[in-house]
Amino acid sequence: MSAERTLVLWDIDHTLITIGGLSRDIYADAFGAATGQAMRELADMTGRTELAITSDTLRLHGIDASDLVLDTFGSALAEAFLTYEAAIKERGRVLDGAFEALTVLADRADVIQSVLTGNMEPIAIGKLKAFDLDRFVDFEVGAYGMDHEERPELVRLAQKRAADKYGEVFTEGNTVLIGDTPNDVRAGHLGGARVVAVATGTCDAALLRDAGAELVLPDLADTPAVVRAVLGRADG
């Protein structure tokens, strides 16, 4: 019998990459295309799903977040992202150590890598592809920002998708979520995954510990330390 594999679920923004502050511009363009209005205010984005952000942004403008409007907004977001691809490559970057960590874990037979992200699926794929990181993850078993408003539900969804594809059971014992916000920590704890928090975004290590993170790394620069943290054991 083959050894049990670990399902590794990566957050994207401020964990693996940054896109240079372009998110608000993308949302503004999409909001205008979807509603015919100028976006005056953008809902809090930190560690939240695209579904929650779009719903709250619509409500901030007095617009009912119906399924039809949300679908229109989502399609507009995907279209707007395409127009910013060149700018993302120019202004964005891969965060220190992310490429190396993804590479090493992708070479391990006991690891399946995917994403758990607030981004909708085409944007998640586009962001990683822009920096040649898409080849390291299995997008089919990931969970995305239009799948559910709440991140803990995304953990359970990714585990089910991985179980359906690979014929293995994924639980808190063999699932690890890597992210940079208290919402990532909460998602892991409530959704059924260990959490490795990284202080690479706007939340410092103390805030992540206060949120309940058992393990906080300053960044992904120390590849052996990242691998040990992800696998939850001393080898790596």
Short mmCIF file of C-alpha atoms in Angstrom, two decimals:
data_model
loop_
_atom_site.label_atom_id
_atom_site.label_comp_id
_atom_site.label_asym_id
_atom_site.label_seq_id
_atom_site.Cartn_x
_atom_site.Cartn_y
_atom_site.Cartn_z
CA MET A 1 0.00 0.00 0.00
CA SER A 2 1.32 3.47 -0.85
CA ALA A 3 2.03 5.93 1.93
CA GLU A 4 -0.66 8.43 2.91
CA ARG A 5 -0.36 11.66 0.96
CA THR A 6 -0.65 15.19 2.28
CA LEU A 7 -3.03 17.60 0.55
CA VAL A 8 -1.36 21.03 0.53
CA LEU A 9 -3.71 23.96 -0.10
CA TRP A 10 -1.98 27.23 -0.93
CA ASP A 11 -3.48 30.67 -0.59
CA ILE A 12 -2.30 32.80 -3.52
CA ASP A 13 -2.29 36.55 -2.86
CA HIS A 14 0.41 37.67 -0.42
CA THR A 15 1.34 34.03 0.23
CA LEU A 16 2.78 32.99 -3.13
CA ILE A 17 2.61 36.23 -5.13
CA THR A 18 1.68 39.88 -5.08
CA ILE A 19 0.13 41.63 -8.07
CA GLY A 20 1.34 45.10 -7.18
CA GLY A 21 -1.86 46.65 -5.88
CA LEU A 22 -3.86 46.09 -9.05
CA SER A 23 -6.81 44.32 -7.41
CA ARG A 24 -8.78 47.52 -6.80
CA ASP A 25 -8.36 48.60 -10.43
CA ILE A 26 -9.59 45.21 -11.64
CA TYR A 27 -12.62 45.39 -9.35
CA ALA A 28 -13.40 48.95 -10.39
CA ASP A 29 -13.40 48.04 -14.07
CA ALA A 30 -15.53 44.95 -13.45
CA PHE A 31 -17.99 46.83 -11.27
CA GLY A 32 -18.48 49.45 -13.95
CA ALA A 33 -18.98 46.83 -16.64
CA ALA A 34 -21.44 44.84 -14.52
CA THR A 35 -23.54 47.69 -13.13
CA GLY A 36 -22.99 50.70 -15.34
CA GLN A 37 -21.94 52.67 -12.26
CA ALA A 38 -18.59 53.90 -10.97
CA MET A 39 -17.31 51.97 -7.97
CA ARG A 40 -17.17 54.34 -4.99
CA GLU A 41 -16.11 51.81 -2.38
CA LEU A 42 -14.63 48.32 -2.34
CA ALA A 43 -15.48 45.87 0.42
CA ASP A 44 -12.69 44.56 2.63
CA MET A 45 -10.71 41.99 0.67
CA THR A 46 -8.33 40.64 3.32
CA GLY A 47 -8.55 36.86 3.39
CA ARG A 48 -12.08 36.87 1.94
CA THR A 49 -13.66 35.10 -1.00
CA GLU A 50 -14.54 36.75 -4.29
CA LEU A 51 -18.19 35.87 -3.65
CA ALA A 52 -18.19 37.70 -0.31
CA ILE A 53 -16.28 40.70 -1.71
CA THR A 54 -18.53 41.12 -4.74
CA SER A 55 -21.70 40.68 -2.66
CA ASP A 56 -20.63 43.27 -0.08
CA THR A 57 -19.38 45.71 -2.72
CA LEU A 58 -22.74 45.59 -4.46
CA ARG A 59 -24.56 46.18 -1.17
CA LEU A 60 -22.30 49.15 -0.38
CA HIS A 61 -23.73 50.72 -3.54
CA GLY A 62 -27.33 49.82 -2.74
CA ILE A 63 -27.46 47.06 -5.34
CA ASP A 64 -29.15 43.75 -4.56
CA ALA A 65 -26.62 40.91 -4.75
CA SER A 66 -28.90 38.58 -6.68
CA ASP A 67 -27.55 35.47 -8.37
CA LEU A 68 -27.88 37.12 -11.77
CA VAL A 69 -25.98 40.24 -10.74
CA LEU A 70 -23.29 38.16 -9.02
CA ASP A 71 -22.86 36.03 -12.13
CA THR A 72 -22.55 39.18 -14.25
CA PHE A 73 -20.03 40.68 -11.81
CA GLY A 74 -18.02 37.45 -11.77
CA SER A 75 -17.86 37.29 -15.56
CA ALA A 76 -16.83 40.94 -15.65
CA LEU A 77 -14.06 40.25 -13.13
CA ALA A 78 -12.64 37.48 -15.29
CA GLU A 79 -12.73 39.75 -18.33
CA ALA A 80 -11.15 42.65 -16.46
CA PHE A 81 -8.36 40.41 -15.20
CA LEU A 82 -7.40 39.56 -18.78
CA THR A 83 -6.89 43.23 -19.60
CA TYR A 84 -4.45 43.56 -16.69
CA GLU A 85 -2.32 40.49 -17.43
CA ALA A 86 0.60 42.48 -18.83
CA ALA A 87 0.51 44.92 -15.90
CA ILE A 88 0.41 42.04 -13.43
CA LYS A 89 3.56 40.53 -14.94
CA GLU A 90 5.23 43.93 -14.86
CA ARG A 91 4.19 45.10 -11.39
CA GLY A 92 3.67 41.79 -9.61
CA ARG A 93 6.22 39.27 -8.37
CA VAL A 94 6.65 35.87 -6.81
CA LEU A 95 7.30 36.16 -3.09
CA ASP A 96 10.64 34.99 -1.70
CA GLY A 97 10.91 31.23 -1.53
CA ALA A 98 7.54 30.47 -3.10
CA PHE A 99 8.94 29.03 -6.33
CA GLU A 100 11.45 26.88 -4.43
CA ALA A 101 8.86 25.56 -1.95
CA LEU A 102 6.41 24.69 -4.71
CA THR A 103 9.17 22.97 -6.69
CA VAL A 104 10.40 20.80 -3.83
CA LEU A 105 6.90 19.78 -2.73
CA ALA A 106 5.87 19.02 -6.32
CA ASP A 107 8.73 16.51 -6.54
CA ARG A 108 7.44 14.54 -3.54
CA ALA A 109 5.30 11.48 -4.17
CA ASP A 110 3.62 11.96 -0.78
CA VAL A 111 2.24 15.45 -1.58
CA ILE A 112 -0.66 16.73 -3.68
CA GLN A 113 -0.54 20.51 -4.14
CA SER A 114 -3.50 22.69 -4.96
CA VAL A 115 -4.94 26.08 -4.00
CA LEU A 116 -7.51 27.38 -1.55
CA THR A 117 -8.07 30.95 -2.56
CA GLY A 118 -10.50 33.80 -2.46
CA ASN A 119 -9.95 34.22 -6.20
CA MET A 120 -12.42 32.80 -8.67
CA GLU A 121 -10.95 29.85 -10.58
CA PRO A 122 -9.94 31.55 -13.87
CA ILE A 123 -8.25 34.39 -11.97
CA ALA A 124 -6.44 31.95 -9.68
CA ILE A 125 -5.13 30.05 -12.70
CA GLY A 126 -4.23 33.27 -14.50
CA LYS A 127 -2.28 34.67 -11.56
CA LEU A 128 -0.16 31.56 -11.13
CA LYS A 129 0.32 31.14 -14.87
CA ALA A 130 1.59 34.73 -15.12
CA PHE A 131 4.55 33.73 -12.97
CA ASP A 132 4.99 30.15 -14.25
CA LEU A 133 3.71 28.63 -11.01
CA ASP A 134 0.65 26.91 -12.46
CA ARG A 135 2.59 23.73 -13.33
CA PHE A 136 3.10 22.88 -9.67
CA VAL A 137 -0.54 22.58 -8.58
CA ASP A 138 -3.59 20.49 -9.44
CA PHE A 139 -6.31 23.07 -10.02
CA GLU A 140 -8.99 20.38 -10.35
CA VAL A 141 -8.94 19.69 -6.61
CA GLY A 142 -8.67 23.31 -5.46
CA ALA A 143 -11.42 25.50 -4.03
CA TYR A 144 -12.16 29.01 -5.21
CA GLY A 145 -13.74 32.29 -4.31
CA MET A 146 -16.99 31.77 -6.16
CA ASP A 147 -17.56 28.31 -4.65
CA HIS A 148 -18.74 29.68 -1.30
CA GLU A 149 -18.67 32.91 0.69
CA GLU A 150 -16.96 31.28 3.68
CA ARG A 151 -13.42 29.92 3.51
CA PRO A 152 -13.94 26.96 5.91
CA GLU A 153 -16.38 25.52 3.39
CA LEU A 154 -13.64 25.74 0.77
CA VAL A 155 -11.43 23.42 2.83
CA ARG A 156 -14.12 20.75 2.92
CA LEU A 157 -14.81 21.22 -0.79
CA ALA A 158 -11.12 20.80 -1.72
CA GLN A 159 -10.88 17.67 0.42
CA LYS A 160 -13.91 16.19 -1.34
CA ARG A 161 -12.56 17.05 -4.78
CA ALA A 162 -9.20 15.50 -3.91
CA ALA A 163 -10.88 12.40 -2.48
CA ASP A 164 -13.03 12.00 -5.60
CA LYS A 165 -10.01 12.32 -7.91
CA TYR A 166 -7.39 10.38 -5.99
CA GLY A 167 -9.50 7.83 -4.13
CA GLU A 168 -8.00 8.82 -0.77
CA VAL A 169 -9.54 10.34 2.34
CA PHE A 170 -8.33 13.81 3.30
CA THR A 171 -8.89 15.06 6.83
CA GLU A 172 -7.26 17.42 9.31
CA GLY A 173 -4.56 14.80 9.76
CA ASN A 174 -3.32 14.98 6.18
CA THR A 175 -4.48 18.40 4.93
CA VAL A 176 -2.48 21.59 5.43
CA LEU A 177 -3.53 25.12 4.49
CA ILE A 178 -0.86 27.79 3.96
CA GLY A 179 -1.98 31.41 4.15
CA ASP A 180 -1.22 34.89 5.42
CA THR A 181 -4.37 36.14 7.18
CA PRO A 182 -6.45 35.35 10.28
CA ASN A 183 -9.21 34.24 7.90
CA ASP A 184 -6.87 31.56 6.55
CA VAL A 185 -6.21 30.39 10.11
CA ARG A 186 -9.93 30.31 10.84
CA ALA A 187 -10.62 28.44 7.60
CA GLY A 188 -8.19 25.71 8.53
CA HIS A 189 -9.41 25.35 12.10
CA LEU A 190 -13.10 25.28 11.18
CA GLY A 191 -12.76 23.50 7.87
CA GLY A 192 -10.52 20.66 8.98
CA ALA A 193 -6.89 21.39 8.09
CA ARG A 194 -3.64 22.15 9.82
CA VAL A 195 -2.48 25.70 9.21
CA VAL A 196 0.94 27.07 8.39
CA ALA A 197 0.64 30.86 8.60
CA VAL A 198 3.17 33.12 6.87
CA ALA A 199 3.68 36.77 7.78
CA THR A 200 4.09 37.84 4.17
CA GLY A 201 1.01 40.04 3.83
CA THR A 202 -0.44 42.85 5.89
CA CYS A 203 -0.80 40.70 9.04
CA ASP A 204 2.25 40.33 11.25
CA ALA A 205 3.26 37.19 13.12
CA ALA A 206 1.72 38.35 16.41
CA LEU A 207 -1.67 38.91 14.79
CA LEU A 208 -1.54 35.48 13.18
CA ARG A 209 -0.67 33.85 16.50
CA ASP A 210 -3.48 35.74 18.20
CA ALA A 211 -5.80 34.29 15.55
CA GLY A 212 -4.79 30.84 16.76
CA ALA A 213 -2.08 29.83 14.33
CA GLU A 214 0.04 27.11 15.90
CA LEU A 215 2.92 27.72 13.51
CA VAL A 216 3.92 31.03 11.94
CA LEU A 217 6.81 31.47 9.51
CA PRO A 218 8.20 34.91 8.63
CA ASP A 219 8.12 33.97 4.92
CA LEU A 220 8.82 31.05 2.59
CA ALA A 221 12.52 31.80 2.10
CA ASP A 222 13.84 28.86 4.16
CA THR A 223 12.77 25.98 1.92
CA PRO A 224 13.68 23.09 4.28
CA ALA A 225 11.79 24.83 7.12
CA VAL A 226 8.76 25.31 4.88
CA VAL A 227 8.77 21.64 3.85
CA ARG A 228 9.10 20.47 7.46
CA ALA A 229 6.26 22.78 8.49
CA VAL A 230 4.00 21.62 5.69
CA LEU A 231 4.64 17.94 6.31
CA GLY A 232 4.45 18.36 10.09
CA ARG A 233 7.47 16.23 10.72
CA ALA A 234 11.23 16.47 11.06
CA ASP A 235 12.21 15.12 7.62
CA GLY A 236 12.07 17.08 4.38
#
